[in-house]
Amino acid sequence: KEEEERAKGRVSPKPEDLEQSWQDLARKTKVGEVLSQRAKDTKDTLLAGKLLALGVGSTKDILAGVATLDSRITKLHLNQKELNDKHAKELGVSLAKNPHVTDLSLQGNKMTEKGLENLLKGMDRQGKDGSKVTSLNLEGNPVTLRKVKTIRPFLRLTSLNLSQTSITDKDMEPLLIAPLTNLNIARTALTEVSGEAILRKLRESLRTLNVSHTQIAAGIIRGLHNNRKLTELDMSHMKIA
């Protein structure tokens, strides 16, 4: 209603007020009914897309909405939604039916490498040429890549957040041929081996790197001369001799 009034020139709500109105609407709306509509009306599409982008509603409703091709959202942030491996598999199935999502954030969930594998399989079927996702946030999930076989979606990424995950030096190896411009590996158990390899192999693309709270300072320092494109480096809370 506020958007209709604004279109008529009667009101001009501030962005923060409009955002709050969406939050209030989401709490009062049967989210499942909204998301299950095929959204022939533009307003319904916008509503479904907004609710999905906010991550409001039950996990079942949200995952069902992702599969709706008419929900033409590009950013999907499902942070701290208690998503587990089963949910990750369902999300993968939904993403395979939605080629529009390019920014996916699953921060603070409970997904392991089993769930990640199924998620990546779905991402790999987003389009004829594979995944459309270019930004992926897995921060805080207990994931490794030890048993993950579907690597191709990673190679489409330009932004990857693996902070507070269980990744190892070996896990990082296949990821270093991706065109990453932004990489966050803070609070991981990676060693200086990865530090040097990251800066060497991503020397033509990497612009932003966060390695805070890790033990890879020596590798980063050795690798700096290999990378002249880096513009931002976070080495806070590290031991530097």
Coordinates of C-alpha atoms in Angstrom, one line a residue:
K1 CA 0.0 0.0 0.0
E2 CA 2.8 2.4 0.8
E3 CA 4.4 1.7 -2.5
E4 CA 1.1 2.5 -4.3
E5 CA 0.7 5.7 -2.3
R6 CA 4.3 6.7 -3.1
A7 CA 3.7 6.0 -6.8
K8 CA 0.8 8.5 -6.7
G9 CA 3.1 11.1 -5.1
R10 CA 1.3 11.2 -1.8
V11 CA 4.1 9.9 0.4
S12 CA 7.9 9.4 0.1
P13 CA 8.9 7.0 2.9
K14 CA 12.5 6.7 3.9
P15 CA 14.3 3.5 2.8
E16 CA 14.6 2.3 6.4
D17 CA 10.9 2.9 7.0
L18 CA 10.0 1.0 3.9
E19 CA 12.2 -1.9 4.9
Q20 CA 10.5 -2.0 8.3
S21 CA 7.1 -2.0 6.6
W22 CA 8.2 -5.1 4.6
Q23 CA 9.3 -6.8 7.8
D24 CA 5.9 -6.0 9.5
L25 CA 4.0 -7.2 6.4
A26 CA 6.0 -10.5 6.3
R27 CA 5.1 -11.2 9.9
K28 CA 1.3 -10.7 9.2
T29 CA 1.3 -12.5 5.8
K30 CA 0.9 -16.2 5.2
V31 CA 4.3 -16.5 3.6
G32 CA 3.6 -19.9 2.0
E33 CA 0.6 -18.6 0.2
V34 CA 2.5 -15.7 -1.2
L35 CA 5.5 -17.7 -2.4
S36 CA 3.4 -20.5 -3.9
Q37 CA 1.7 -18.1 -6.3
R38 CA 3.0 -18.1 -9.8
A39 CA 3.1 -14.3 -9.5
K40 CA 1.5 -13.2 -12.7
D41 CA 1.0 -9.8 -11.2
T42 CA 4.2 -7.7 -11.0
K43 CA 3.4 -6.7 -7.4
D44 CA 3.1 -10.3 -6.3
T45 CA 6.5 -11.0 -7.9
L46 CA 8.1 -8.2 -6.0
L47 CA 6.5 -9.3 -2.8
A48 CA 7.6 -12.9 -3.2
G49 CA 11.1 -11.8 -4.1
K50 CA 11.3 -9.4 -1.2
L51 CA 10.2 -12.0 1.3
L52 CA 12.6 -14.5 -0.1
A53 CA 15.5 -12.0 0.0
L54 CA 14.7 -11.2 3.6
G55 CA 14.7 -14.9 4.5
V56 CA 11.4 -14.5 6.2
G57 CA 9.1 -17.4 6.8
S58 CA 9.5 -21.1 7.4
T59 CA 12.3 -23.0 5.7
K60 CA 9.8 -25.1 3.8
D61 CA 8.1 -21.9 2.4
I62 CA 11.4 -20.3 1.4
L63 CA 12.8 -23.3 -0.4
A64 CA 9.5 -23.8 -2.2
G65 CA 9.6 -20.1 -3.3
V66 CA 13.2 -20.5 -4.6
A67 CA 12.0 -23.1 -7.1
T68 CA 9.4 -20.6 -8.5
L69 CA 10.8 -19.3 -11.7
D70 CA 8.7 -16.2 -11.5
S71 CA 10.5 -15.2 -8.3
R72 CA 13.2 -13.4 -10.2
I73 CA 15.4 -12.6 -7.2
T74 CA 19.2 -12.5 -7.7
K75 CA 20.2 -12.4 -4.0
L76 CA 19.1 -15.1 -1.6
H77 CA 20.4 -14.8 2.0
L78 CA 19.3 -17.6 4.3
N79 CA 21.6 -16.8 7.2
Q80 CA 21.1 -18.6 10.6
K81 CA 18.0 -20.5 9.5
E82 CA 19.1 -23.8 11.1
L83 CA 19.6 -25.3 7.6
N84 CA 21.0 -28.8 7.7
D85 CA 22.1 -31.3 5.0
K86 CA 18.5 -32.2 4.2
H87 CA 17.6 -28.6 3.7
A88 CA 20.8 -28.1 1.6
K89 CA 19.6 -30.9 -0.7
E90 CA 16.1 -29.3 -1.0
L91 CA 17.7 -26.0 -1.8
G92 CA 19.9 -27.6 -4.4
V93 CA 16.8 -29.0 -6.1
S94 CA 15.1 -25.6 -6.0
L95 CA 18.2 -23.7 -7.4
A96 CA 18.3 -26.1 -10.3
K97 CA 14.9 -24.7 -11.3
N98 CA 15.8 -21.0 -10.7
P99 CA 18.5 -19.6 -13.0
H100 CA 18.2 -16.1 -11.5
V101 CA 20.0 -16.5 -8.1
T102 CA 23.6 -15.2 -8.4
D103 CA 24.3 -14.3 -4.7
L104 CA 23.8 -17.0 -2.2
S105 CA 24.5 -16.6 1.5
L106 CA 24.1 -19.5 4.0
Q107 CA 26.0 -18.1 6.9
G108 CA 25.7 -19.7 10.3
N109 CA 23.8 -22.9 9.4
K110 CA 24.6 -26.6 10.0
M111 CA 25.5 -27.9 6.6
T112 CA 28.3 -30.4 6.3
E113 CA 30.1 -31.6 3.2
K114 CA 27.2 -34.1 2.4
G115 CA 24.8 -31.2 2.2
L116 CA 27.3 -29.0 0.3
E117 CA 27.7 -31.7 -2.4
N118 CA 23.9 -31.8 -3.0
L119 CA 23.7 -28.1 -3.0
L120 CA 26.5 -27.8 -5.6
K121 CA 24.8 -30.4 -7.8
G122 CA 21.7 -28.3 -7.9
M123 CA 23.8 -25.1 -8.6
D124 CA 25.5 -26.9 -11.4
R125 CA 22.1 -27.5 -13.1
Q126 CA 21.0 -23.8 -12.9
G127 CA 21.7 -23.2 -16.5
K128 CA 22.8 -25.0 -19.7
D129 CA 26.4 -24.0 -18.9
G130 CA 26.2 -24.7 -15.2
S131 CA 25.9 -22.6 -12.1
K132 CA 24.9 -18.9 -12.2
V133 CA 26.0 -18.2 -8.6
T134 CA 29.0 -15.9 -8.5
S135 CA 28.9 -15.0 -4.8
L136 CA 28.8 -17.8 -2.1
N137 CA 28.9 -17.4 1.7
L138 CA 29.4 -20.5 3.7
E139 CA 30.7 -18.8 6.9
G140 CA 30.1 -20.7 10.1
N141 CA 29.1 -24.0 8.5
P142 CA 31.1 -27.2 9.5
V143 CA 32.0 -27.9 5.9
T144 CA 35.1 -29.4 4.3
L145 CA 35.6 -30.3 0.6
R146 CA 37.2 -33.6 1.4
K147 CA 34.4 -35.7 -0.1
V148 CA 32.9 -33.0 -2.4
K149 CA 33.1 -34.1 -6.1
T150 CA 31.0 -31.4 -7.7
I151 CA 33.6 -28.6 -8.0
R152 CA 32.6 -26.8 -11.2
P153 CA 30.2 -24.3 -9.4
F154 CA 33.1 -23.1 -7.4
L155 CA 34.9 -22.2 -10.6
R156 CA 32.2 -19.6 -11.4
L157 CA 32.7 -17.7 -8.2
T158 CA 34.2 -14.3 -7.9
S159 CA 33.4 -14.0 -4.2
L160 CA 33.8 -16.8 -1.6
N161 CA 33.4 -16.7 2.2
L162 CA 34.8 -19.8 4.0
S163 CA 35.4 -18.1 7.3
Q164 CA 34.9 -20.3 10.4
T165 CA 34.5 -23.5 8.3
S166 CA 36.5 -26.7 8.6
I167 CA 38.4 -26.4 5.3
T168 CA 42.0 -27.6 5.0
D169 CA 45.0 -26.8 2.8
K170 CA 44.1 -29.7 0.5
D171 CA 40.5 -28.4 0.2
M172 CA 41.8 -25.0 -1.1
E173 CA 43.8 -26.5 -4.0
P174 CA 41.0 -27.0 -6.5
L175 CA 39.4 -23.6 -5.7
L176 CA 42.5 -21.6 -6.7
I177 CA 41.7 -21.7 -10.4
A178 CA 38.4 -19.8 -9.9
P179 CA 38.4 -16.1 -10.9
L180 CA 38.0 -15.0 -7.3
T181 CA 38.2 -11.3 -6.5
N182 CA 37.1 -11.5 -2.9
L183 CA 38.1 -14.3 -0.6
N184 CA 37.5 -14.7 3.2
I185 CA 39.2 -17.6 5.0
A186 CA 39.3 -16.0 8.5
R187 CA 39.2 -18.2 11.6
T188 CA 40.2 -21.4 9.7
A189 CA 42.9 -23.9 10.3
L190 CA 44.7 -23.2 7.0
T191 CA 48.5 -23.1 7.2
E192 CA 51.1 -20.8 5.5
V193 CA 51.1 -23.3 2.6
S194 CA 47.7 -22.0 1.5
G195 CA 48.7 -18.4 2.2
E196 CA 51.4 -18.4 -0.4
A197 CA 49.5 -20.5 -2.9
I198 CA 46.4 -18.2 -2.7
L199 CA 48.4 -15.1 -3.6
R200 CA 50.4 -16.8 -6.3
K201 CA 47.6 -18.6 -8.1
L202 CA 45.0 -15.8 -7.8
R203 CA 47.5 -13.0 -8.6
E204 CA 45.5 -11.9 -11.7
S205 CA 42.1 -11.6 -10.0
L206 CA 42.2 -11.3 -6.2
R207 CA 41.4 -7.8 -4.8
T208 CA 40.2 -8.4 -1.3
L209 CA 41.6 -11.1 1.1
N210 CA 40.7 -11.7 4.8
V211 CA 43.0 -14.1 6.7
S212 CA 42.5 -12.7 10.2
H213 CA 42.7 -15.1 13.1
T214 CA 44.7 -17.7 11.1
Q215 CA 48.2 -19.0 11.2
I216 CA 49.2 -18.3 7.6
A217 CA 51.0 -15.0 8.1
A218 CA 54.4 -16.3 6.9
G219 CA 52.9 -17.6 3.7
I220 CA 51.0 -14.4 3.0
I221 CA 54.1 -12.3 3.5
R222 CA 56.1 -14.6 1.1
G223 CA 53.4 -14.5 -1.5
L224 CA 52.8 -10.7 -1.5
H225 CA 55.5 -10.1 -4.2
N226 CA 53.5 -12.4 -6.5
N227 CA 50.3 -10.4 -6.3
R228 CA 50.1 -6.7 -7.5
K229 CA 46.3 -6.6 -7.9
L230 CA 45.5 -7.0 -4.2
T231 CA 44.0 -3.8 -2.7
E232 CA 42.7 -4.9 0.7
L233 CA 44.3 -7.4 3.1
D234 CA 43.1 -8.1 6.6
M235 CA 45.8 -9.8 8.7
S236 CA 44.4 -8.7 12.1
H237 CA 44.9 -10.9 15.2
M238 CA 47.7 -12.9 13.6
K239 CA 51.2 -13.7 15.0
I240 CA 53.8 -12.0 12.8
A241 CA 57.4 -12.6 13.7

